[in-house]
mmCIF file of C-alpha atoms and ligand atoms in Angstrom:
data_model
loop_
_atom_site.group_PDB
_atom_site.id
_atom_site.type_symbol
_atom_site.label_atom_id
_atom_site.label_comp_id
_atom_site.label_asym_id
_atom_site.label_seq_id
_atom_site.Cartn_x
_atom_site.Cartn_y
_atom_site.Cartn_z
ATOM 1 C CA UNK A 1 16.129 41.748 40.638
ATOM 2 C CA UNK A 2 18.541 39.333 40.392
ATOM 3 C CA UNK A 3 17.199 36.430 37.402
ATOM 4 C CA UNK A 4 17.174 32.867 37.002
ATOM 5 C CA UNK A 5 15.399 31.200 33.313
ATOM 6 C CA UNK A 6 14.128 27.697 34.796
ATOM 7 C CA UNK A 7 10.917 26.508 32.386
ATOM 8 C CA UNK A 8 10.395 29.989 31.200
ATOM 9 C CA UNK A 9 10.709 31.209 34.888
ATOM 10 C CA UNK A 10 11.742 34.180 35.311
ATOM 11 C CA UNK A 11 12.234 34.048 39.482
ATOM 12 C CA UNK A 12 14.297 35.673 41.698
ATOM 13 C CA UNK A 13 17.620 33.421 42.772
ATOM 14 C CA UNK A 14 17.081 35.371 46.877
ATOM 15 C CA UNK A 15 14.195 35.272 48.763
ATOM 16 C CA UNK A 16 12.306 38.409 49.699
ATOM 17 C CA UNK A 17 12.879 39.658 53.925
ATOM 18 C CA UNK A 18 9.473 37.401 54.000
ATOM 19 C CA UNK A 19 11.211 34.364 53.013
ATOM 20 C CA UNK A 20 9.213 34.695 48.790
ATOM 21 C CA UNK A 21 10.437 34.699 45.685
ATOM 22 C CA UNK A 22 9.699 36.695 43.124
ATOM 23 C CA UNK A 23 8.683 36.749 39.347
ATOM 24 C CA UNK A 24 8.610 38.094 36.259
ATOM 25 C CA UNK A 25 6.365 38.020 32.599
ATOM 26 C CA UNK A 26 6.980 40.225 30.642
ATOM 27 C CA UNK A 27 7.354 43.149 31.803
ATOM 28 C CA UNK A 28 4.544 41.979 34.528
ATOM 29 C CA UNK A 29 6.501 41.564 38.315
ATOM 30 C CA UNK A 30 4.756 39.798 41.445
ATOM 31 C CA UNK A 31 6.538 39.821 44.612
ATOM 32 C CA UNK A 32 3.908 39.018 47.770
ATOM 33 C CA UNK A 33 4.907 40.027 51.653
ATOM 34 C CA UNK A 34 2.568 38.831 54.831
ATOM 35 C CA UNK A 35 -0.564 40.364 53.795
ATOM 36 C CA UNK A 36 -0.296 41.191 50.307
ATOM 37 C CA UNK A 37 0.579 40.469 46.335
ATOM 38 C CA UNK A 38 1.588 43.930 44.676
ATOM 39 C CA UNK A 39 1.653 43.503 40.411
ATOM 40 C CA UNK A 40 2.812 45.313 38.870
ATOM 41 C CA UNK A 41 3.134 46.666 34.507
ATOM 42 C CA UNK A 42 4.857 49.476 33.050
ATOM 43 C CA UNK A 43 2.197 52.362 33.919
ATOM 44 C CA UNK A 44 1.362 50.807 37.142
ATOM 45 C CA UNK A 45 0.234 48.490 40.009
ATOM 46 C CA UNK A 46 -1.925 46.780 42.223
ATOM 47 C CA UNK A 47 -2.646 45.537 44.916
ATOM 48 C CA UNK A 48 -4.257 42.140 46.569
ATOM 49 C CA UNK A 49 -4.846 39.995 49.801
ATOM 50 C CA UNK A 50 -2.355 37.427 49.801
ATOM 51 C CA UNK A 51 -5.503 34.677 50.275
ATOM 52 C CA UNK A 52 -7.552 35.915 47.379
ATOM 53 C CA UNK A 53 -4.801 36.131 45.103
ATOM 54 C CA UNK A 54 -4.174 32.475 45.449
ATOM 55 C CA UNK A 55 -7.381 31.371 45.870
ATOM 56 C CA UNK A 56 -7.380 32.495 42.291
ATOM 57 C CA UNK A 57 -4.676 31.103 40.899
ATOM 58 C CA UNK A 58 -4.929 28.477 42.138
ATOM 59 C CA UNK A 59 -8.413 28.672 39.272
ATOM 60 C CA UNK A 60 -6.655 29.752 36.874
ATOM 61 C CA UNK A 61 -3.651 27.275 37.203
ATOM 62 C CA UNK A 62 -5.943 23.896 37.632
ATOM 63 C CA UNK A 63 -8.299 25.182 34.483
ATOM 64 C CA UNK A 64 -5.869 26.341 32.309
ATOM 65 C CA UNK A 65 -6.828 30.038 32.047
ATOM 66 C CA UNK A 66 -10.471 28.099 31.655
ATOM 67 C CA UNK A 67 -13.185 30.103 29.140
ATOM 68 C CA UNK A 68 -13.162 33.713 27.984
ATOM 69 C CA UNK A 69 -11.837 35.860 31.081
ATOM 70 C CA UNK A 70 -10.868 35.176 34.764
ATOM 71 C CA UNK A 71 -10.702 38.215 36.450
ATOM 72 C CA UNK A 72 -8.397 38.079 39.822
ATOM 73 C CA UNK A 73 -10.558 41.089 41.015
ATOM 74 C CA UNK A 74 -12.115 44.421 38.759
ATOM 75 C CA UNK A 75 -7.976 44.843 37.615
ATOM 76 C CA UNK A 76 -5.952 41.863 37.479
ATOM 77 C CA UNK A 77 -6.489 38.806 34.867
ATOM 78 C CA UNK A 78 -6.481 36.550 31.532
ATOM 79 C CA UNK A 79 -8.053 36.358 28.448
ATOM 80 C CA UNK A 80 -7.552 32.705 27.125
ATOM 81 C CA UNK A 81 -7.339 32.562 23.208
ATOM 82 C CA UNK A 82 -6.919 28.642 24.276
ATOM 83 C CA UNK A 83 -2.844 28.853 22.800
ATOM 84 C CA UNK A 84 -1.661 32.233 23.859
ATOM 85 C CA UNK A 85 -3.020 33.982 27.773
ATOM 86 C CA UNK A 86 -3.218 37.615 27.327
ATOM 87 C CA UNK A 87 -2.759 38.787 31.223
ATOM 88 C CA UNK A 88 -3.247 41.720 31.475
ATOM 89 C CA UNK A 89 -4.604 45.193 33.903
ATOM 90 C CA UNK A 90 -6.801 47.504 33.451
ATOM 91 C CA UNK A 91 -8.603 46.452 30.987
ATOM 92 C CA UNK A 92 -12.070 44.939 31.166
ATOM 93 C CA UNK A 93 -12.190 48.187 33.588
ATOM 94 C CA UNK A 94 -14.056 51.259 32.382
ATOM 95 C CA UNK A 95 -11.539 53.939 34.982
ATOM 96 C CA UNK A 96 -8.415 52.144 33.678
ATOM 97 C CA UNK A 97 -9.920 52.889 30.085
ATOM 98 C CA UNK A 98 -10.732 56.026 30.989
ATOM 99 C CA UNK A 99 -7.193 57.349 32.416
ATOM 100 C CA UNK A 100 -5.352 54.344 29.721
ATOM 101 C CA UNK A 101 -3.684 52.971 32.544
ATOM 102 C CA UNK A 102 -4.722 49.546 31.658
ATOM 103 C CA UNK A 103 -2.611 47.298 30.078
ATOM 104 C CA UNK A 104 -1.748 43.842 28.683
ATOM 105 C CA UNK A 105 0.107 41.187 26.956
ATOM 106 C CA UNK A 106 -0.245 38.206 25.214
ATOM 107 C CA UNK A 107 2.230 34.916 26.454
ATOM 108 C CA UNK A 108 2.416 31.385 24.546
ATOM 109 C CA UNK A 109 -0.140 29.606 27.471
ATOM 110 C CA UNK A 110 3.088 26.829 28.189
ATOM 111 C CA UNK A 111 5.250 29.722 29.467
ATOM 112 C CA UNK A 112 2.740 31.808 31.571
ATOM 113 C CA UNK A 113 2.059 28.244 32.992
ATOM 114 C CA UNK A 114 4.778 27.806 34.460
ATOM 115 C CA UNK A 115 5.560 30.189 35.836
ATOM 116 C CA UNK A 116 2.039 30.345 37.408
ATOM 117 C CA UNK A 117 2.471 27.395 39.123
ATOM 118 C CA UNK A 118 5.537 28.413 40.030
ATOM 119 C CA UNK A 119 4.344 31.424 41.444
ATOM 120 C CA UNK A 120 1.060 29.488 43.524
ATOM 121 C CA UNK A 121 4.066 26.863 44.842
ATOM 122 C CA UNK A 122 6.177 28.861 46.118
ATOM 123 C CA UNK A 123 3.959 31.216 47.810
ATOM 124 C CA UNK A 124 1.157 29.061 49.427
ATOM 125 C CA UNK A 125 2.860 28.366 53.190
ATOM 126 C CA UNK A 126 1.542 24.220 54.730
ATOM 127 C CA UNK A 127 -1.131 25.791 56.714
ATOM 128 C CA UNK A 128 -3.699 27.001 53.307
ATOM 129 C CA UNK A 129 -5.518 25.034 50.807
ATOM 130 C CA UNK A 130 -6.148 27.764 48.381
ATOM 131 C CA UNK A 131 -9.341 25.241 46.786
ATOM 132 C CA UNK A 132 -11.335 24.552 50.548
ATOM 133 C CA UNK A 133 -13.085 26.136 51.958
ATOM 134 C CA UNK A 134 -12.465 29.253 54.258
ATOM 135 C CA UNK A 135 -13.422 26.981 56.696
ATOM 136 C CA UNK A 136 -11.482 23.850 56.069
ATOM 137 C CA UNK A 137 -8.112 24.840 55.772
ATOM 138 C CA UNK A 138 -5.538 27.457 57.692
ATOM 139 C CA UNK A 139 -4.534 31.176 57.585
ATOM 140 C CA UNK A 140 -2.699 32.232 53.346
ATOM 141 C CA UNK A 141 -0.778 34.967 55.927
ATOM 142 C CA UNK A 142 2.742 34.998 57.337
ATOM 143 C CA UNK A 143 6.109 35.046 56.621
ATOM 144 C CA UNK A 144 6.584 32.069 54.274
ATOM 145 C CA UNK A 145 6.388 28.436 55.996
ATOM 146 C CA UNK A 146 7.179 25.444 53.529
ATOM 147 C CA UNK A 147 4.896 24.668 51.376
ATOM 148 C CA UNK A 148 1.311 22.720 50.281
ATOM 149 C CA UNK A 149 2.199 20.941 46.661
ATOM 150 C CA UNK A 150 0.322 18.096 47.188
ATOM 151 C CA UNK A 151 -3.399 20.327 47.111
ATOM 152 C CA UNK A 152 -1.955 23.066 44.457
ATOM 153 C CA UNK A 153 -1.312 19.807 42.032
ATOM 154 C CA UNK A 154 -4.165 17.883 42.738
ATOM 155 C CA UNK A 155 -5.623 17.589 39.015
ATOM 156 C CA UNK A 156 -9.303 18.109 38.744
ATOM 157 C CA UNK A 157 -11.587 14.610 38.573
ATOM 158 C CA UNK A 158 -12.936 13.975 35.001
ATOM 159 C CA UNK A 159 -14.289 11.817 33.608
ATOM 160 C CA UNK A 160 -14.356 10.001 30.119
ATOM 161 C CA UNK A 161 -17.801 9.168 29.588
ATOM 162 C CA UNK A 162 -19.975 9.085 32.339
ATOM 163 C CA UNK A 163 -19.141 7.870 35.849
ATOM 164 C CA UNK A 164 -19.632 4.939 37.349
ATOM 165 C CA UNK A 165 -19.255 3.395 33.438
ATOM 166 C CA UNK A 166 -16.302 1.124 33.349
ATOM 167 C CA UNK A 167 -12.978 2.414 33.366
ATOM 168 C CA UNK A 168 -14.305 5.461 34.605
ATOM 169 C CA UNK A 169 -12.976 7.924 37.707
ATOM 170 C CA UNK A 170 -14.809 6.801 41.113
ATOM 171 C CA UNK A 171 -15.623 8.952 44.394
ATOM 172 C CA UNK A 172 -18.203 7.695 45.377
ATOM 173 C CA UNK A 173 -17.761 5.219 48.685
ATOM 174 C CA UNK A 174 -15.386 5.526 52.042
ATOM 175 C CA UNK A 175 -12.916 3.402 49.982
ATOM 176 C CA UNK A 176 -11.981 6.481 48.229
ATOM 177 C CA UNK A 177 -10.573 7.891 51.097
ATOM 178 C CA UNK A 178 -13.280 11.544 50.765
ATOM 179 C CA UNK A 179 -15.668 10.936 53.997
ATOM 180 C CA UNK A 180 -18.600 12.739 53.520
ATOM 181 C CA UNK A 181 -18.007 16.321 54.123
ATOM 182 C CA UNK A 182 -19.751 17.634 57.387
ATOM 183 C CA UNK A 183 -22.187 19.587 55.274
ATOM 184 C CA UNK A 184 -23.877 17.019 53.820
ATOM 185 C CA UNK A 185 -24.103 14.685 56.299
ATOM 186 C CA UNK A 186 -27.316 14.344 55.397
ATOM 187 C CA UNK A 187 -27.334 13.456 51.923
ATOM 188 C CA UNK A 188 -28.515 10.049 50.831
ATOM 189 C CA UNK A 189 -25.627 7.678 50.406
ATOM 190 C CA UNK A 190 -28.009 4.498 48.332
ATOM 191 C CA UNK A 191 -27.647 4.454 44.670
ATOM 192 C CA UNK A 192 -29.259 3.063 42.256
ATOM 193 C CA UNK A 193 -29.859 -0.125 40.626
ATOM 194 C CA UNK A 194 -29.310 -0.740 37.594
ATOM 195 C CA UNK A 195 -30.455 -4.022 36.226
ATOM 196 C CA UNK A 196 -28.330 -4.389 32.304
ATOM 197 C CA UNK A 197 -29.635 -6.928 30.138
ATOM 198 C CA UNK A 198 -27.266 -9.654 29.376
ATOM 199 C CA UNK A 199 -24.067 -7.737 27.660
ATOM 200 C CA UNK A 200 -24.842 -4.643 28.499
ATOM 201 C CA UNK A 201 -23.836 -4.136 31.844
ATOM 202 C CA UNK A 202 -20.380 -2.080 30.727
ATOM 203 C CA UNK A 203 -22.533 -0.009 28.846
ATOM 204 C CA UNK A 204 -25.241 0.874 31.407
ATOM 205 C CA UNK A 205 -24.162 2.856 34.051
ATOM 206 C CA UNK A 206 -26.259 5.053 37.085
ATOM 207 C CA UNK A 207 -25.310 6.279 39.539
ATOM 208 C CA UNK A 208 -26.058 9.502 42.524
ATOM 209 C CA UNK A 209 -24.776 12.820 41.848
ATOM 210 C CA UNK A 210 -25.840 13.694 45.191
ATOM 211 C CA UNK A 211 -24.119 10.697 47.302
ATOM 212 C CA UNK A 212 -20.587 12.097 45.303
ATOM 213 C CA UNK A 213 -20.594 15.383 45.227
ATOM 214 C CA UNK A 214 -21.152 14.868 49.104
ATOM 215 C CA UNK A 215 -17.981 13.357 49.509
ATOM 216 C CA UNK A 216 -16.602 16.534 47.100
ATOM 217 C CA UNK A 217 -13.052 18.164 49.686
ATOM 218 C CA UNK A 218 -13.173 21.333 47.059
ATOM 219 C CA UNK A 219 -14.999 24.668 46.293
ATOM 220 C CA UNK A 220 -15.601 26.336 43.878
ATOM 221 C CA UNK A 221 -13.846 23.688 40.999
ATOM 222 C CA UNK A 222 -16.379 22.082 38.409
ATOM 223 C CA UNK A 223 -15.229 18.574 38.076
ATOM 224 C CA UNK A 224 -16.229 17.202 34.505
ATOM 225 C CA UNK A 225 -18.581 14.125 35.239
ATOM 226 C CA UNK A 226 -19.963 13.004 31.593
ATOM 227 C CA UNK A 227 -19.025 13.831 28.508
ATOM 228 C CA UNK A 228 -21.434 13.955 25.738
ATOM 229 C CA UNK A 229 -19.805 16.062 22.399
ATOM 230 C CA UNK A 230 -19.130 19.094 22.919
ATOM 231 C CA UNK A 231 -21.475 18.708 26.083
ATOM 232 C CA UNK A 232 -19.796 18.768 29.782
ATOM 233 C CA UNK A 233 -21.524 17.837 32.867
ATOM 234 C CA UNK A 234 -19.583 19.661 35.088
ATOM 235 C CA UNK A 235 -21.205 20.308 38.944
ATOM 236 C CA UNK A 236 -19.233 21.254 41.535
ATOM 237 C CA UNK A 237 -19.173 21.814 45.485
ATOM 238 C CA UNK A 238 -19.388 25.676 46.256
ATOM 239 C CA UNK A 239 -19.121 27.345 49.772
ATOM 240 C CA UNK A 240 -18.204 31.327 50.740
ATOM 241 C CA UNK A 241 -17.044 34.093 47.805
ATOM 242 C CA UNK A 242 -16.055 32.070 44.062
ATOM 243 C CA UNK A 243 -12.433 33.015 44.316
ATOM 244 C CA UNK A 244 -12.541 34.585 40.401
ATOM 245 C CA UNK A 245 -14.742 36.625 38.402
ATOM 246 C CA UNK A 246 -16.192 35.045 35.190
ATOM 247 C CA UNK A 247 -15.599 36.618 31.539
ATOM 248 C CA UNK A 248 -17.749 34.469 29.363
ATOM 249 C CA UNK A 249 -16.920 33.446 26.117
ATOM 250 C CA UNK A 250 -20.288 31.227 26.055
ATOM 251 C CA UNK A 251 -23.175 30.727 26.899
ATOM 252 C CA UNK A 252 -23.026 28.554 30.258
ATOM 253 C CA UNK A 253 -25.994 27.134 32.122
ATOM 254 C CA UNK A 254 -26.283 26.510 35.957
ATOM 255 C CA UNK A 255 -28.801 24.311 37.247
ATOM 256 C CA UNK A 256 -28.631 24.689 41.115
ATOM 257 C CA UNK A 257 -28.744 21.749 43.191
ATOM 258 C CA UNK A 258 -28.722 22.413 46.638
ATOM 259 C CA UNK A 259 -29.113 25.503 48.879
ATOM 260 C CA UNK A 260 -28.738 29.235 47.270
ATOM 261 C CA UNK A 261 -25.756 30.957 45.321
ATOM 262 C CA UNK A 262 -26.514 34.652 44.071
ATOM 263 C CA UNK A 263 -24.547 35.509 41.629
ATOM 264 C CA UNK A 264 -23.338 38.854 40.547
ATOM 265 C CA UNK A 265 -23.609 39.592 37.109
ATOM 266 C CA UNK A 266 -21.547 42.151 34.935
ATOM 267 C CA UNK A 267 -21.264 44.141 31.648
ATOM 268 C CA UNK A 268 -18.384 41.693 30.802
ATOM 269 C CA UNK A 269 -16.025 45.141 28.895
ATOM 270 C CA UNK A 270 -16.549 47.702 31.296
ATOM 271 C CA UNK A 271 -17.653 45.825 35.128
ATOM 272 C CA UNK A 272 -20.747 48.211 34.788
ATOM 273 C CA UNK A 273 -23.680 46.133 37.592
ATOM 274 C CA UNK A 274 -26.398 43.951 35.313
ATOM 275 C CA UNK A 275 -28.479 42.293 37.641
ATOM 276 C CA UNK A 276 -27.660 40.287 40.902
ATOM 277 C CA UNK A 277 -29.464 36.921 40.551
ATOM 278 C CA UNK A 278 -30.544 34.098 43.251
ATOM 279 C CA UNK A 279 -30.262 31.040 42.615
ATOM 280 C CA UNK A 280 -33.249 27.753 45.486
ATOM 281 C CA UNK A 281 -32.848 24.252 44.912
ATOM 282 C CA UNK A 282 -34.213 23.348 41.046
ATOM 283 C CA UNK A 283 -33.632 27.344 40.110
ATOM 284 C CA UNK A 284 -32.059 27.328 36.247
ATOM 285 C CA UNK A 285 -30.519 30.109 34.784
ATOM 286 C CA UNK A 286 -28.555 31.176 31.024
ATOM 287 C CA UNK A 287 -25.684 33.449 31.716
ATOM 288 C CA UNK A 288 -25.599 35.032 28.950
ATOM 289 C CA UNK A 289 -22.045 35.562 26.517
ATOM 290 C CA UNK A 290 -21.654 38.818 27.253
ATOM 291 C CA UNK A 291 -21.116 39.430 30.609
ATOM 292 C CA UNK A 292 -18.622 37.683 34.241
ATOM 293 C CA UNK A 293 -20.222 37.265 36.794
ATOM 294 C CA UNK A 294 -18.477 36.195 40.967
ATOM 295 C CA UNK A 295 -21.464 33.199 42.873
ATOM 296 C CA UNK A 296 -21.713 34.679 46.460
ATOM 297 C CA UNK A 297 -22.874 30.738 48.069
ATOM 298 C CA UNK A 298 -23.315 30.862 52.087
ATOM 299 C CA UNK A 299 -23.966 27.391 52.587
ATOM 300 C CA UNK A 300 -22.233 24.728 51.045
ATOM 301 C CA UNK A 301 -24.162 24.319 47.838
ATOM 302 C CA UNK A 302 -24.697 22.034 44.688
ATOM 303 C CA UNK A 303 -24.210 23.120 41.237
ATOM 304 C CA UNK A 304 -23.900 21.789 37.792
ATOM 305 C CA UNK A 305 -22.683 24.255 35.200
ATOM 306 C CA UNK A 306 -23.032 23.143 32.283
ATOM 307 C CA UNK A 307 -20.926 24.069 29.779
ATOM 308 C CA UNK A 308 -20.775 23.634 25.542
ATOM 309 C CA UNK A 309 -17.665 22.598 25.185
ATOM 310 C CA UNK A 310 -16.647 23.741 21.254
ATOM 311 C CA UNK A 311 -14.736 26.254 20.073
ATOM 312 C CA UNK A 312 -15.701 27.404 17.293
ATOM 313 C CA UNK A 313 -18.341 29.147 20.026
ATOM 314 C CA UNK A 314 -16.288 32.284 20.829
ATOM 315 C CA UNK A 315 -15.163 33.828 17.438
ATOM 316 C CA UNK A 316 -19.067 33.022 16.048
ATOM 317 C CA UNK A 317 -20.836 34.414 19.156
ATOM 318 C CA UNK A 318 -17.743 37.440 19.165
ATOM 319 C CA UNK A 319 -18.459 37.568 14.854
ATOM 320 C CA UNK A 320 -22.540 37.890 16.129
ATOM 321 C CA UNK A 321 -22.831 34.531 13.797
ATOM 322 C CA UNK A 322 -23.818 33.749 17.947
ATOM 323 C CA UNK A 323 -26.668 35.295 19.930
ATOM 324 C CA UNK A 324 -24.567 36.128 23.302
ATOM 325 C CA UNK A 325 -28.199 34.765 24.263
ATOM 326 C CA UNK A 326 -29.516 30.869 24.035
ATOM 327 C CA UNK A 327 -32.604 31.111 23.867
ATOM 328 C CA UNK A 328 -35.662 33.183 22.558
ATOM 329 C CA UNK A 329 -38.975 34.079 23.876
HETATM 330 C C1 LIG B 401 -18.272 29.879 36.475
HETATM 331 O O1 LIG B 401 -17.794 30.903 35.493
HETATM 332 O O2 LIG B 401 -19.222 29.647 36.078
HETATM 333 C C2 LIG B 401 -18.157 29.151 37.475
HETATM 334 C C3 LIG B 401 -16.944 28.388 38.019
HETATM 335 C C4 LIG B 401 -16.665 27.843 39.141
HETATM 336 C C5 LIG B 401 -17.213 27.600 40.013
HETATM 337 C C6 LIG B 401 -19.255 27.507 39.350
HETATM 338 C C7 LIG B 401 -19.193 29.120 38.187
HETATM 339 O O3 LIG B 401 -16.933 26.587 40.548
HETATM 340 FE FE1 LIG B 402 -18.727 31.395 34.625
#
């Protein structure tokens, strides 16, 4: 293909017959048509449905390649080394590995970031919001039709200390412009009353996490509502499928705050099935550091993801210094 180089992005100068640009990243190539995305690499080619691809790509971009592995499906994905990112096909798929069809390349993070952002923007039509529940957005399919840059460049909400403390992001009332989601119409909106001692008004805060989450207009996009050293409380609202299969490089805890999510848990490296975990409101689980998982949420639900953000953990676990599970009973 004829390519131009802008901010490290290799993209075709011309659009294809369906109106979409084609991209290259190392030896990987990317193109889409009305229904599908086609990913090529030296030893193979892979197809994904355009909606599933864009939903996964949206998370990978917004989370800056996240913790560990973001599998778009059982074949294609990214592995974060926090500075560089591996882009791979078949690397965590036992059949691809046995057939020696797996392929992987290491990219500088700014290069893959710029390319993924450009693909996401070019391939998302104005009718589609990849962060929204499928019930709350239009179609991803068809010929190229406008764009939805405002939606695909949304920043995740991240507090520096705790939501509600002066100066932090507050998405907590009608004035915020975030209406209560249709599925959370029954969530009590009353806020706790805080009676701080004089002088401590800016340091003591409380808010209703349920009311806060009831206004989330995205799905499967953890926000950060409190930060205490490396301990991050990342609640999120979920509906339909987690658009990625997340391969952990550390333990993460889930607290199911409302409704129900079923987790399909597989071996991180081979994809072999390990467990199916159904979590109901009030259930708590710890996902081990050697698995990958995908959540299924039949009704919009609230989930608290608790992450240890320490940069030392992946190496401690990979080298066997720290266990892959959090607790010995
Ligand atoms: C996860 O991979 O653990 C994860 C990602 C996004 C969510 C929830 C859980 O919304
Ligand atoms: Fe995860």
